XYZ file of N, CA and C in Angstrom:
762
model
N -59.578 -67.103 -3.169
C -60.084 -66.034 -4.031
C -59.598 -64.671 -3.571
N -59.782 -64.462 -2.340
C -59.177 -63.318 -1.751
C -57.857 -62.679 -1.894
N -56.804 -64.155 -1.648
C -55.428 -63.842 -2.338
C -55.258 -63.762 -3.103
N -56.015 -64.264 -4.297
C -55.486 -63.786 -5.725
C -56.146 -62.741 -5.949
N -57.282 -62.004 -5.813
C -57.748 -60.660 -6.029
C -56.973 -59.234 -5.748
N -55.879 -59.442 -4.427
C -55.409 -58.607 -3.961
C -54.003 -58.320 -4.833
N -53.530 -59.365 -5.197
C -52.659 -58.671 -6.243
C -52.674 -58.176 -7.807
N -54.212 -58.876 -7.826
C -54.553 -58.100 -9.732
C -55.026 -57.146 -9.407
N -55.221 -56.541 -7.776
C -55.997 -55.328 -7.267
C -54.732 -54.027 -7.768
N -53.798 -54.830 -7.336
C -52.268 -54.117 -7.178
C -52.224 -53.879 -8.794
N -51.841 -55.047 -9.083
C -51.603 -54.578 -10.437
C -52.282 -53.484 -11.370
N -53.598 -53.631 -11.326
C -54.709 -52.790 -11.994
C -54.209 -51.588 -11.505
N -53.651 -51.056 -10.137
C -53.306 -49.758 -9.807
C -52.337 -49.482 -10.159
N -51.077 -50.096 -10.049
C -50.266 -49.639 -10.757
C -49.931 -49.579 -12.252
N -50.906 -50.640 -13.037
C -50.854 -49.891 -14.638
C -52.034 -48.557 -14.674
N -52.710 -48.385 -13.849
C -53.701 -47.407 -14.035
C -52.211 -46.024 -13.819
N -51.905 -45.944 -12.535
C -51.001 -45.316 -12.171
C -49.996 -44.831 -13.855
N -49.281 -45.906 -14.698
C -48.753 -45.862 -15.357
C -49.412 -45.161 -16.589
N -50.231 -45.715 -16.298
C -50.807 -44.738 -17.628
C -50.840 -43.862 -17.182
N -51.751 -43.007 -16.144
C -51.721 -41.749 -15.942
C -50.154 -40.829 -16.095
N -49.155 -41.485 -15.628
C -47.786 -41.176 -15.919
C -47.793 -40.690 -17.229
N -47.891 -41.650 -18.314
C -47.765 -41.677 -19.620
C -48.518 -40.694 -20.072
N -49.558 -40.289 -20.075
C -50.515 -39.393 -20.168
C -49.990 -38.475 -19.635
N -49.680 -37.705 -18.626
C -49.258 -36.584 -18.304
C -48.185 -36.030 -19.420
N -46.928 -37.011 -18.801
C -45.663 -37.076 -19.742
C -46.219 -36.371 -20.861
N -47.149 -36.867 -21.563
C -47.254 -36.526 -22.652
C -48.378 -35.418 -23.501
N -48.579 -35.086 -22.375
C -49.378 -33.668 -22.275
C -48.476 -32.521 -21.729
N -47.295 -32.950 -20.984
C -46.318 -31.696 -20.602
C -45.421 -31.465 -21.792
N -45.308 -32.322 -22.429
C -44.372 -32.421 -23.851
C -44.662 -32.141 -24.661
N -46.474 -32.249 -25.105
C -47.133 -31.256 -26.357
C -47.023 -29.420 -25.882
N -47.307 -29.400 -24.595
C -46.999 -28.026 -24.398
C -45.617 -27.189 -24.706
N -45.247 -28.126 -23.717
C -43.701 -27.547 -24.147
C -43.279 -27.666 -25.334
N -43.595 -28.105 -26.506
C -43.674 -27.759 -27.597
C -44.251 -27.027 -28.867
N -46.041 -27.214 -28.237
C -46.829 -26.001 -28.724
C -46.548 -24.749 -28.306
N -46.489 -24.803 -27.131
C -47.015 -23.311 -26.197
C -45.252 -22.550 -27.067
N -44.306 -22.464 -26.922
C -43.142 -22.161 -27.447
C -43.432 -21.716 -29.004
N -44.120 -22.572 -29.992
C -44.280 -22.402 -31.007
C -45.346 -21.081 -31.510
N -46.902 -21.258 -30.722
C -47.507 -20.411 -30.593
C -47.253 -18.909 -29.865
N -46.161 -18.737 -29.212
C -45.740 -17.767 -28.558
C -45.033 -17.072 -29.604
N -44.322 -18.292 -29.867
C -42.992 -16.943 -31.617
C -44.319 -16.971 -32.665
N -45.072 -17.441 -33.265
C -45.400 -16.906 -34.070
C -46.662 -15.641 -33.933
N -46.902 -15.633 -32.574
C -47.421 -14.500 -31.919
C -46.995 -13.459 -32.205
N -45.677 -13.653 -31.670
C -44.778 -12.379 -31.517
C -44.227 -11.577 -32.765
N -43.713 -12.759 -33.781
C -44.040 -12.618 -35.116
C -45.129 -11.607 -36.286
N -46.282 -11.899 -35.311
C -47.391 -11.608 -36.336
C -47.792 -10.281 -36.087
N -47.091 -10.318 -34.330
C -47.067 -8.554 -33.907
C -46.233 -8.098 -34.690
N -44.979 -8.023 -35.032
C -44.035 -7.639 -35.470
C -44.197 -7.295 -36.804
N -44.996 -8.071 -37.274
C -45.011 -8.077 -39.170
C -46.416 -6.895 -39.196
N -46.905 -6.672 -38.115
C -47.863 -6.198 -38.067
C -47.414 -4.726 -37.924
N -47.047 -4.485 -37.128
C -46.331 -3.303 -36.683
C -45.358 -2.608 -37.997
N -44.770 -3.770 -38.685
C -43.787 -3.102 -39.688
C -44.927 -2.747 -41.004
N -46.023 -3.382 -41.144
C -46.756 -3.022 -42.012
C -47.853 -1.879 -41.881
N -47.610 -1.451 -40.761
C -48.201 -0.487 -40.965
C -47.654 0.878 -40.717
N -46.287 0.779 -40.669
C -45.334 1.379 -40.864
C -45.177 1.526 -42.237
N -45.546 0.764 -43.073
C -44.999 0.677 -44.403
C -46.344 0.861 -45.094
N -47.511 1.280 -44.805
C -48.546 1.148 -45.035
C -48.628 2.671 -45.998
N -47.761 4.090 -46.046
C -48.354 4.771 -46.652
C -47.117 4.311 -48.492
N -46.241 3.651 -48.216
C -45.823 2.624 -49.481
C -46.761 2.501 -50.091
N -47.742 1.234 -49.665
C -48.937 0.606 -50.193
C -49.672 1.736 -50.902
N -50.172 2.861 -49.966
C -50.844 3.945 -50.714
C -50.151 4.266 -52.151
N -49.113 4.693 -51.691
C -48.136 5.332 -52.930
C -48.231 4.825 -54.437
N -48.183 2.912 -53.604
C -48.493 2.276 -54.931
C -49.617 1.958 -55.552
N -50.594 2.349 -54.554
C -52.273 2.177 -55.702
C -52.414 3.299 -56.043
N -51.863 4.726 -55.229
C -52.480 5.944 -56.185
C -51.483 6.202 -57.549
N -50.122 5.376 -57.746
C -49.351 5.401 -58.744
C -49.630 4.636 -59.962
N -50.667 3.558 -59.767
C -51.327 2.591 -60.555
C -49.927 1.591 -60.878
N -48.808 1.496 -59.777
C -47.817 0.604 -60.216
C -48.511 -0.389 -58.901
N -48.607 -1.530 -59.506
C -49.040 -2.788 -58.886
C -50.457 -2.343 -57.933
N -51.414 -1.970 -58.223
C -52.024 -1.427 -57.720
C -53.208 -2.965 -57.118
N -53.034 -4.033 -57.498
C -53.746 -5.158 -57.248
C -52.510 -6.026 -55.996
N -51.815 -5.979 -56.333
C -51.096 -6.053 -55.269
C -50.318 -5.638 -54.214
N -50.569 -4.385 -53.969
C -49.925 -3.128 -53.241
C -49.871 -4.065 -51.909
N -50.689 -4.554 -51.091
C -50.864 -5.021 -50.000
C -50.022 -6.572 -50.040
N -50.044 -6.897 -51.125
C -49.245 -8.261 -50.793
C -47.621 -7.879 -51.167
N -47.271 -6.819 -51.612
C -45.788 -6.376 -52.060
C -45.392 -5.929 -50.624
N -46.321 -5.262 -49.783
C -46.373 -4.718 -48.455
C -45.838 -5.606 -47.208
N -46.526 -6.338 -47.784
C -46.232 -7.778 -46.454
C -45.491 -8.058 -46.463
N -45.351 -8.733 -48.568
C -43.473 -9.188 -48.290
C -42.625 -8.335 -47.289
N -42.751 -7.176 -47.391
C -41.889 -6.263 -47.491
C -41.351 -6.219 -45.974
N -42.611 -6.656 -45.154
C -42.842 -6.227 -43.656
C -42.386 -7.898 -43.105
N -42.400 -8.652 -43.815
C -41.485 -10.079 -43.398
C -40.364 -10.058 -43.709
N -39.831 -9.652 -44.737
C -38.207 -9.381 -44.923
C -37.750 -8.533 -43.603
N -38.186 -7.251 -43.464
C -37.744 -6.453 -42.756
C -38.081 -7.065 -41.303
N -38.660 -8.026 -40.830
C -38.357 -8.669 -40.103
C -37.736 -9.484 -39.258
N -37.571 -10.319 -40.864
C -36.178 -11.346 -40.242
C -34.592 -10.644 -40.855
N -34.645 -9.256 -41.566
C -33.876 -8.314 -41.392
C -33.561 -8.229 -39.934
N -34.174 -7.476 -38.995
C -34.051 -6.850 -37.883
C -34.045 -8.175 -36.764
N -34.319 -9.667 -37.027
C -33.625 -10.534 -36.607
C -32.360 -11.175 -36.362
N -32.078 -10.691 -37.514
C -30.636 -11.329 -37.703
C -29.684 -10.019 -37.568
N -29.867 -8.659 -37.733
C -29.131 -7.764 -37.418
C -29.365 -7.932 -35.798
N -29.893 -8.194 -34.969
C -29.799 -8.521 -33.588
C -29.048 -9.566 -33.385
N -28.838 -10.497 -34.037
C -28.305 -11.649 -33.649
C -26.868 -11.587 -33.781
N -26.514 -11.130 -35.123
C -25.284 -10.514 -35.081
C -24.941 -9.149 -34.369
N -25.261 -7.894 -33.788
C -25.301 -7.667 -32.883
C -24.563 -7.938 -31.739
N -25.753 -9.263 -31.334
C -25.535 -9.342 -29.846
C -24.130 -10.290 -29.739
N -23.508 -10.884 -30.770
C -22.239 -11.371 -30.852
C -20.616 -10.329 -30.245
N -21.241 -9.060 -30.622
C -20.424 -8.180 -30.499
C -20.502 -7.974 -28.631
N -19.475 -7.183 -28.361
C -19.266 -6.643 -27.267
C -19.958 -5.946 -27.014
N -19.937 -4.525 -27.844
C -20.985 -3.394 -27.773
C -22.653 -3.734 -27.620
N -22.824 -5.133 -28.644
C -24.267 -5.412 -28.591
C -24.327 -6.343 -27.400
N -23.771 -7.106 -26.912
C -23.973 -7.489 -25.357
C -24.103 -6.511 -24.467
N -23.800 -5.334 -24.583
C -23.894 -4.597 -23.730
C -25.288 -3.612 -23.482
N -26.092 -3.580 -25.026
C -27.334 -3.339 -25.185
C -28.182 -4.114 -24.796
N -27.886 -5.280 -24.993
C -29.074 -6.643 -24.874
C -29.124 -6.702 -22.745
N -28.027 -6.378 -22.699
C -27.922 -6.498 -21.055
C -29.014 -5.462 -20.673
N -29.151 -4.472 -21.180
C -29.776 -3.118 -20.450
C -30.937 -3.789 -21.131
N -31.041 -4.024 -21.644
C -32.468 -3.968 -22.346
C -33.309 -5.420 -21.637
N -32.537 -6.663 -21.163
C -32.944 -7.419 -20.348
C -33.711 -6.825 -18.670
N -32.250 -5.829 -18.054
C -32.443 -4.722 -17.315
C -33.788 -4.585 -17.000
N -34.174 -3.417 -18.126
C -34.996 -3.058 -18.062
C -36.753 -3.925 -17.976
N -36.383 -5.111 -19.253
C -37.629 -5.745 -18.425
C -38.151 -6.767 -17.458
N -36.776 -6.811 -16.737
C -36.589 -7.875 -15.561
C -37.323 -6.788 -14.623
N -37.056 -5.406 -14.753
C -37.571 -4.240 -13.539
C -39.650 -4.104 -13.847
N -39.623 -4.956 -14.628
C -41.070 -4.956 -15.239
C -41.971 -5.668 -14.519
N -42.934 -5.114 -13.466
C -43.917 -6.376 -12.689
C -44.286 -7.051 -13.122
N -44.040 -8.629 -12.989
C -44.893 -9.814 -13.449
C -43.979 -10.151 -14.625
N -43.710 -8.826 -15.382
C -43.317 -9.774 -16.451
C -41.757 -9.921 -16.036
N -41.079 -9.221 -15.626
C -39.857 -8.996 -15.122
C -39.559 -11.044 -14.914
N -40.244 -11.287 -13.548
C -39.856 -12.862 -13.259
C -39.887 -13.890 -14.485
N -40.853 -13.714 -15.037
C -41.025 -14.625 -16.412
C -39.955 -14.402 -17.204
N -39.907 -13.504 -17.660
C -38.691 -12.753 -18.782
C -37.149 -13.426 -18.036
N -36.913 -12.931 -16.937
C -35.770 -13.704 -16.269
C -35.662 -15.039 -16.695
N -36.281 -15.955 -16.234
C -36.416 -17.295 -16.066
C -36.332 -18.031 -17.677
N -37.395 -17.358 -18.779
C -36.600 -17.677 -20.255
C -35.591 -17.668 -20.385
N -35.176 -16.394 -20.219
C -33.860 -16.046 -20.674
C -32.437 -16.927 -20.205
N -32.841 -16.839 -18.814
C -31.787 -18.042 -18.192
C -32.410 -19.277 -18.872
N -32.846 -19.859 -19.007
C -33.193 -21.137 -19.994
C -32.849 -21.001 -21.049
N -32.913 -20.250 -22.194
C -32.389 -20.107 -23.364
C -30.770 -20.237 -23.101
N -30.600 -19.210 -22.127
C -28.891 -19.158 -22.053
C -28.307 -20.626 -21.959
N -29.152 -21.285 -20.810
C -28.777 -22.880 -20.947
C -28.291 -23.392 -21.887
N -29.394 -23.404 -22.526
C -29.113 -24.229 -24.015
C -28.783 -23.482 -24.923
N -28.506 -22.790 -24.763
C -28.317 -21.727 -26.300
C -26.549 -21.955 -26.520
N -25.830 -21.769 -25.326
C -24.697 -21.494 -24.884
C -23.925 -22.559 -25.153
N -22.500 -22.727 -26.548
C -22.106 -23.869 -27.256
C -21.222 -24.461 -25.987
N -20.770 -23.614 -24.992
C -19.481 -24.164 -24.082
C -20.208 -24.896 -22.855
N -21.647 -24.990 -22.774
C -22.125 -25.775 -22.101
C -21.804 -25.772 -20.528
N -20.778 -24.608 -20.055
C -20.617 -24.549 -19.110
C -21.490 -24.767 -17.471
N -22.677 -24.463 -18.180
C -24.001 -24.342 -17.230
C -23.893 -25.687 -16.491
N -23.878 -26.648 -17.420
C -23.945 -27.934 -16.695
C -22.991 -28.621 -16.678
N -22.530 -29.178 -15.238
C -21.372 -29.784 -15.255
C -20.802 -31.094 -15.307
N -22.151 -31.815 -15.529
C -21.784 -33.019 -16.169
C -23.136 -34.267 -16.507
N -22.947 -35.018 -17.340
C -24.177 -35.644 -17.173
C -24.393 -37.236 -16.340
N -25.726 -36.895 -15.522
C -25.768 -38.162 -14.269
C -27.233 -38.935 -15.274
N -27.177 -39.943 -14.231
C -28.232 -41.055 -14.239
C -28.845 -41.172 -13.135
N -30.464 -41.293 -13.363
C -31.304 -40.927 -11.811
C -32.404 -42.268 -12.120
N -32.790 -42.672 -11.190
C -34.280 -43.436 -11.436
C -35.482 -42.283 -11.424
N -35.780 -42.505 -12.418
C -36.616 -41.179 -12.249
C -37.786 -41.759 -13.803
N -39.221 -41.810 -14.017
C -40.040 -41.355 -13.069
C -40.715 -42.381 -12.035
N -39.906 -43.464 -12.295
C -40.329 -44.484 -11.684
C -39.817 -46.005 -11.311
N -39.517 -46.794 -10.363
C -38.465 -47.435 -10.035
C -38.393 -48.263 -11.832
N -36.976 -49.105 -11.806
C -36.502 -49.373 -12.641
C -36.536 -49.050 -13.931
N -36.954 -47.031 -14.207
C -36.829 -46.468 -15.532
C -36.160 -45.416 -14.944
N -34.979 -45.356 -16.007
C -33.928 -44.678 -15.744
C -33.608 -43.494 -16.371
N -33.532 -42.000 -16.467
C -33.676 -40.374 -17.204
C -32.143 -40.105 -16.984
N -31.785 -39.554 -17.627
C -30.706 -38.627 -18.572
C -30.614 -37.250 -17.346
N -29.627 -37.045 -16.653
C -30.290 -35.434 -16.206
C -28.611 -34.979 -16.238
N -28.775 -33.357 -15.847
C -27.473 -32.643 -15.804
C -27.375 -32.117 -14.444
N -26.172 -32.081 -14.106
C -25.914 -31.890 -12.614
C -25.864 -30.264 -13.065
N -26.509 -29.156 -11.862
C -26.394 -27.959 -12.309
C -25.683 -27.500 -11.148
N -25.766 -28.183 -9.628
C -25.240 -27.287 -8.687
C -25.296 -28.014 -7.446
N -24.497 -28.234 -6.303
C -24.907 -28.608 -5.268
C -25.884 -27.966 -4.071
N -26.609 -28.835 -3.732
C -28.282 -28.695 -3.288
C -28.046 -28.028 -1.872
N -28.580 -26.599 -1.592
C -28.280 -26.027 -0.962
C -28.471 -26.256 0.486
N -28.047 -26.260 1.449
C -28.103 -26.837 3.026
C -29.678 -27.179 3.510
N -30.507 -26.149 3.232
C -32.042 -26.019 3.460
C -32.381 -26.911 2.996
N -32.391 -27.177 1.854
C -32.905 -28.412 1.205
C -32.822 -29.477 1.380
N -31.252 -29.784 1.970
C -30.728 -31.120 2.018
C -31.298 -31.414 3.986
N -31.622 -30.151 4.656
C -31.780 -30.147 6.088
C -33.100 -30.637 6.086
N -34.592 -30.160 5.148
C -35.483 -30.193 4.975
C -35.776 -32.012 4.839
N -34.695 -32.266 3.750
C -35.054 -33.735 3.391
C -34.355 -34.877 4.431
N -33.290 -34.672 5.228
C -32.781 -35.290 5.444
C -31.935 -36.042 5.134
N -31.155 -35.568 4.608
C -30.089 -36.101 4.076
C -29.084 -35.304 3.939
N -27.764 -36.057 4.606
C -26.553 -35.143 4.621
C -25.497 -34.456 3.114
N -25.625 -35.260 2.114
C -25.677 -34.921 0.692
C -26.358 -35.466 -0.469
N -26.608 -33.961 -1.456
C -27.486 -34.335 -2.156
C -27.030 -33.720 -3.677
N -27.506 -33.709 -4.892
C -27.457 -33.428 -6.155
C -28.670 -32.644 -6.564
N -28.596 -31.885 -7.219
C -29.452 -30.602 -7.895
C -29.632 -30.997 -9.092
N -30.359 -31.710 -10.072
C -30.309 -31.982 -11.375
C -31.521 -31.876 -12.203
N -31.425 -31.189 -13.486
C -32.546 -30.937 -14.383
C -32.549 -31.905 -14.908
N -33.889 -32.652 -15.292
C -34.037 -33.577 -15.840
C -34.902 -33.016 -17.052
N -34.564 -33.222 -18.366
C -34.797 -31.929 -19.805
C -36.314 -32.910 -20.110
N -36.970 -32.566 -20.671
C -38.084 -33.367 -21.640
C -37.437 -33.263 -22.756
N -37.584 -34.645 -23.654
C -37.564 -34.760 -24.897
C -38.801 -34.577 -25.859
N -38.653 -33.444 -26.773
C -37.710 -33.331 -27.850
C -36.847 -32.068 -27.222
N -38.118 -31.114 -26.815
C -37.410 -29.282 -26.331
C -37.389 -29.075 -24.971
N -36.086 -29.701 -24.579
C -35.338 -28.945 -23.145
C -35.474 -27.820 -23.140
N -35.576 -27.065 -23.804
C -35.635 -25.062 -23.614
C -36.585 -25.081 -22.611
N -38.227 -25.307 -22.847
C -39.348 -25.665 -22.104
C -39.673 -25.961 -21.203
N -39.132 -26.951 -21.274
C -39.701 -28.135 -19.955
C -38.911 -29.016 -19.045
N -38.917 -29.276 -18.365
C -37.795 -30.307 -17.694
C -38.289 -30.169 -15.797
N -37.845 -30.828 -15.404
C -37.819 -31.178 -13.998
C -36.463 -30.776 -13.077
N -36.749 -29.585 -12.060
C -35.780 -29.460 -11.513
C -35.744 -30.144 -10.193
N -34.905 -31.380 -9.446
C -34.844 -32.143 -8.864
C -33.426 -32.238 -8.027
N -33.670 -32.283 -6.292
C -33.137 -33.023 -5.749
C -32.994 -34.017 -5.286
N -31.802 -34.838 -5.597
C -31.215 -36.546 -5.430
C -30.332 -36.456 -4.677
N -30.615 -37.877 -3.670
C -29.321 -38.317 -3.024
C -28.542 -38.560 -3.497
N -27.150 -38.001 -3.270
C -25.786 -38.586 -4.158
C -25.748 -39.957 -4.051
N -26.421 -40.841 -3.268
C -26.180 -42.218 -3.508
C -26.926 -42.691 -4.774
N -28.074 -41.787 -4.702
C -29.158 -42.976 -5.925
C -28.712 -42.144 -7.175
N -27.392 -41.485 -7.882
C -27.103 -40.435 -9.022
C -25.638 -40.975 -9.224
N -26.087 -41.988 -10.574
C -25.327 -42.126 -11.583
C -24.151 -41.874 -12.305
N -22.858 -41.829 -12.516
C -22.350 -41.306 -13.190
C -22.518 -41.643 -14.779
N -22.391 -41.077 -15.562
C -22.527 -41.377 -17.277
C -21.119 -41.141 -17.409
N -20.977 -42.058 -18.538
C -19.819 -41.715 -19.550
C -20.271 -40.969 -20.879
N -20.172 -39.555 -20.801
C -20.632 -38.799 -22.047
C -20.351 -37.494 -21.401
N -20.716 -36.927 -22.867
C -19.803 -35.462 -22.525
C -21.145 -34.833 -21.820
N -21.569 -33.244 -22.043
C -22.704 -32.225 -21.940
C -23.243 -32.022 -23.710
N -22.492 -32.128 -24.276
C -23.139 -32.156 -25.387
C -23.483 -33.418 -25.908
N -23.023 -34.344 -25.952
C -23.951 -35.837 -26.047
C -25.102 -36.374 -25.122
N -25.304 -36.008 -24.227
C -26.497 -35.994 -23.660
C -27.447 -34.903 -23.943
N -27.093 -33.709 -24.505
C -27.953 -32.677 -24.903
C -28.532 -33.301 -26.118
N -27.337 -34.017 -26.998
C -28.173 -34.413 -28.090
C -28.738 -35.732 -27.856
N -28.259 -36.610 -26.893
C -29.812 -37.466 -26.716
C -30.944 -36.742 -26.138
N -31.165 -36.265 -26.121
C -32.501 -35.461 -25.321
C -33.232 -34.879 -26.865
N -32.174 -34.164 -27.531
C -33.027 -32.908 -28.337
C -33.013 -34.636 -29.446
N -32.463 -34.749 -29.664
C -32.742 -36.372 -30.822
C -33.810 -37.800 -29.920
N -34.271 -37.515 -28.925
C -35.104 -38.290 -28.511
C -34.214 -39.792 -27.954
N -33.254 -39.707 -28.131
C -32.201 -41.084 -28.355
C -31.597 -41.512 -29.366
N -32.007 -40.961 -30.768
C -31.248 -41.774 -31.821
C -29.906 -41.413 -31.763
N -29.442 -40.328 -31.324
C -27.813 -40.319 -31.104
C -27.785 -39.977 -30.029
N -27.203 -40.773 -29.292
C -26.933 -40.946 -28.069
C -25.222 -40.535 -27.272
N -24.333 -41.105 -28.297
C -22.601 -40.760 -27.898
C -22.421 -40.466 -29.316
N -21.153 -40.631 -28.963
C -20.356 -39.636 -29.866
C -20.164 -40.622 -31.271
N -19.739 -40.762 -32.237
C -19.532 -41.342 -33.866
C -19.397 -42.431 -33.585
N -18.576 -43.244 -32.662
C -17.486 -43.998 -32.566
C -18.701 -45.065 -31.615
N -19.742 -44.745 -31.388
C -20.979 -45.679 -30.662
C -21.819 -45.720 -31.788
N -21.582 -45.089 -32.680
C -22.876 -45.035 -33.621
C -24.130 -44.809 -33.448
N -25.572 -45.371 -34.027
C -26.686 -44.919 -33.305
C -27.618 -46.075 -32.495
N -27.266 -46.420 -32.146
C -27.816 -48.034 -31.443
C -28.093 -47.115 -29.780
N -27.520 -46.462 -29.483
C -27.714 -46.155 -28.199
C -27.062 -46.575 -26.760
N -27.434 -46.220 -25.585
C -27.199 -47.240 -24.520
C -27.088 -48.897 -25.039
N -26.098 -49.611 -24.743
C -26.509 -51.108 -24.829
C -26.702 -51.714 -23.797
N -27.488 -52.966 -23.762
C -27.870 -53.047 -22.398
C -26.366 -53.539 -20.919
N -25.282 -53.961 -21.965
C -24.175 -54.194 -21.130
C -23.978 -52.483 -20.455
N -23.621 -51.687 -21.279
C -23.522 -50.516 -20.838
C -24.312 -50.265 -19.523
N -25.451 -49.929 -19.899
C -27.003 -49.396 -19.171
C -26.432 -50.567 -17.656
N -26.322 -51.800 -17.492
C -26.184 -52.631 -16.004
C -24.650 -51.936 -15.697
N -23.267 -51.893 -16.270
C -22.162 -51.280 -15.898
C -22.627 -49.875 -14.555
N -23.663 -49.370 -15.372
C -23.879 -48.007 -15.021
C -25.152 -48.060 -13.724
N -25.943 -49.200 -13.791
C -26.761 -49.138 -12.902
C -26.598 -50.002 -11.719
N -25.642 -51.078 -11.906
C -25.274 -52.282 -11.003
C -26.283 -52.937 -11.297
N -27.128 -53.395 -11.875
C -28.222 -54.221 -11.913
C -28.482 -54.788 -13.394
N -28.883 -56.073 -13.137
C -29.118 -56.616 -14.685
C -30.160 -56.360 -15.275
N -30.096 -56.551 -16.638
C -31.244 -55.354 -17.257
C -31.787 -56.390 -18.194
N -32.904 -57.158 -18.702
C -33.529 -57.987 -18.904
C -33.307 -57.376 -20.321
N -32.915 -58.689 -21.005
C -32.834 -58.306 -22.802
C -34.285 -57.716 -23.590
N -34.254 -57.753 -24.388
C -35.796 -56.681 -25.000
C -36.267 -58.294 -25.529
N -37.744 -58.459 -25.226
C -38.192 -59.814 -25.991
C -38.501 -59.968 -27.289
N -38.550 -60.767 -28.000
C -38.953 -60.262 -29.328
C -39.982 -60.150 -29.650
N -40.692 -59.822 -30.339
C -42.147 -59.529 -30.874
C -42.417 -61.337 -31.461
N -44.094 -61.274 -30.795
C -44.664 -62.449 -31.374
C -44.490 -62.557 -32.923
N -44.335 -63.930 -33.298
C -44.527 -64.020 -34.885
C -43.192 -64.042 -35.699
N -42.259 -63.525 -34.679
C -40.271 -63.507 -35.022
C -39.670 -64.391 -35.355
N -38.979 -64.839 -36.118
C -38.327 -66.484 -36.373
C -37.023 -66.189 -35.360
């Protein structure tokens, strides 16, 4: 009785364990997707706010003119959302230019020199640049890690080799620096991680096919010519040295 208790003891901990995994996972992934969402339309609502009341003696103009005088305030708003994503997109084009890179720089400048918010503001911004940036240069290639747990295997990008301290700290004479993105929005969230170059993967895929398995969750995985099926499991053992147990079928399957 004893011996068999001790390993459904095991087991019970490690699916408890797993779930809690799963559960997290998936509480860092609603954030990183809410919290992002609720932040722009924050910022948004300042903005539309600010332009409307800028535009607010309009509104007057038009109820003491008796032209639209029932809707003065909703002609207003439009008015203060256009001129919004007006002054969006004149930034965006803008900052394409030379001259407007050169504004957006000072103006970063300036609120990187900003207490508190300065570090935060940095740290977006270099994240956006990440991903924002079509030449992908940031990352220099995409690896394969066991990661979050033995025999499940994550997608990550090599960003840099792991600086002496780190590798002195852990013990180990070389190591790999790699973000590991959350799916759906890498902008957000992700795991910055050092790996032994022994246990890190090479992939066959570019920086942008692994960006888009991440932001596509997996349904496209490589490039046209793989179609959308994904990793196959011949692939996935090539890449891991290890055999990878076929998927079973669902009860009730002919």
């Amino acid at each position: 009785m004893l011996g068999g208790s001790r390993p459904d003891g095991e087991r019970m901990q490690r699916a408890s364990e797993s779930a809690y995994d799963r559960v997290r996972e998936a509480a860092l992934t609603g954030v990183t997707v809410v919290v992002p969402l609720l932040v722009t339309l924050y910022v948004l609502s300042i903005a539309v706010g600010v332009v409307d009341d800028l535009l607010d003696p309009l509104a007057q103009l038009l109820a003491s003119t008796n032209v639209a005088p029932n809707a003065s305030e909703v002609i207003v708003d439009l008015v203060g959302v256009l001129v919004v994503v007006a002054l969006t997109l004149l930034v965006g084009f803008a900052a394409s230019f030379r001259s407007g890179e050169r504004v957006l720089a000072y103006f970063d400048a300036v609120l990187e020199r900003i207490p508190g918010v300065g570090a935060v503001y940095k740290s977006f911004r270099q994240m956006s640049d990440v991903m924002v940036e079509s030449d992908a240069d940031n990352f220099q290639s995409v690896k394969l890690v066991e990661f979050p747990h033995q025999d499940a295997y994550t997608l990550g990008f090599l960003t840099t080799e792991t600086p002496a301290a780190v590798e002195d700290a852990a013990g180990h004479e070389r190591m790999l620096t790699l973000f590991l993105p959350l799916a759906p929005n890498p902008v957000m969230g992700g795991h910055l991680t050092h790996v032994p170059e022994d246990r890190v993967m090479d992939v066959d895929m570019t920086v942008e096919e692994g960006m888009r398995a991440v932001v596509t969750m997996g349904v496209a995985v490589s490039s046209e010519d793989s179609g959308t099926d994904g990793l196959s499991r011949e692939r996935l053992e090539r890449l891991t040295g290890e055999d990878v147990a076929p998927p079973q079928a669902s009860e009730g399957a002919e």
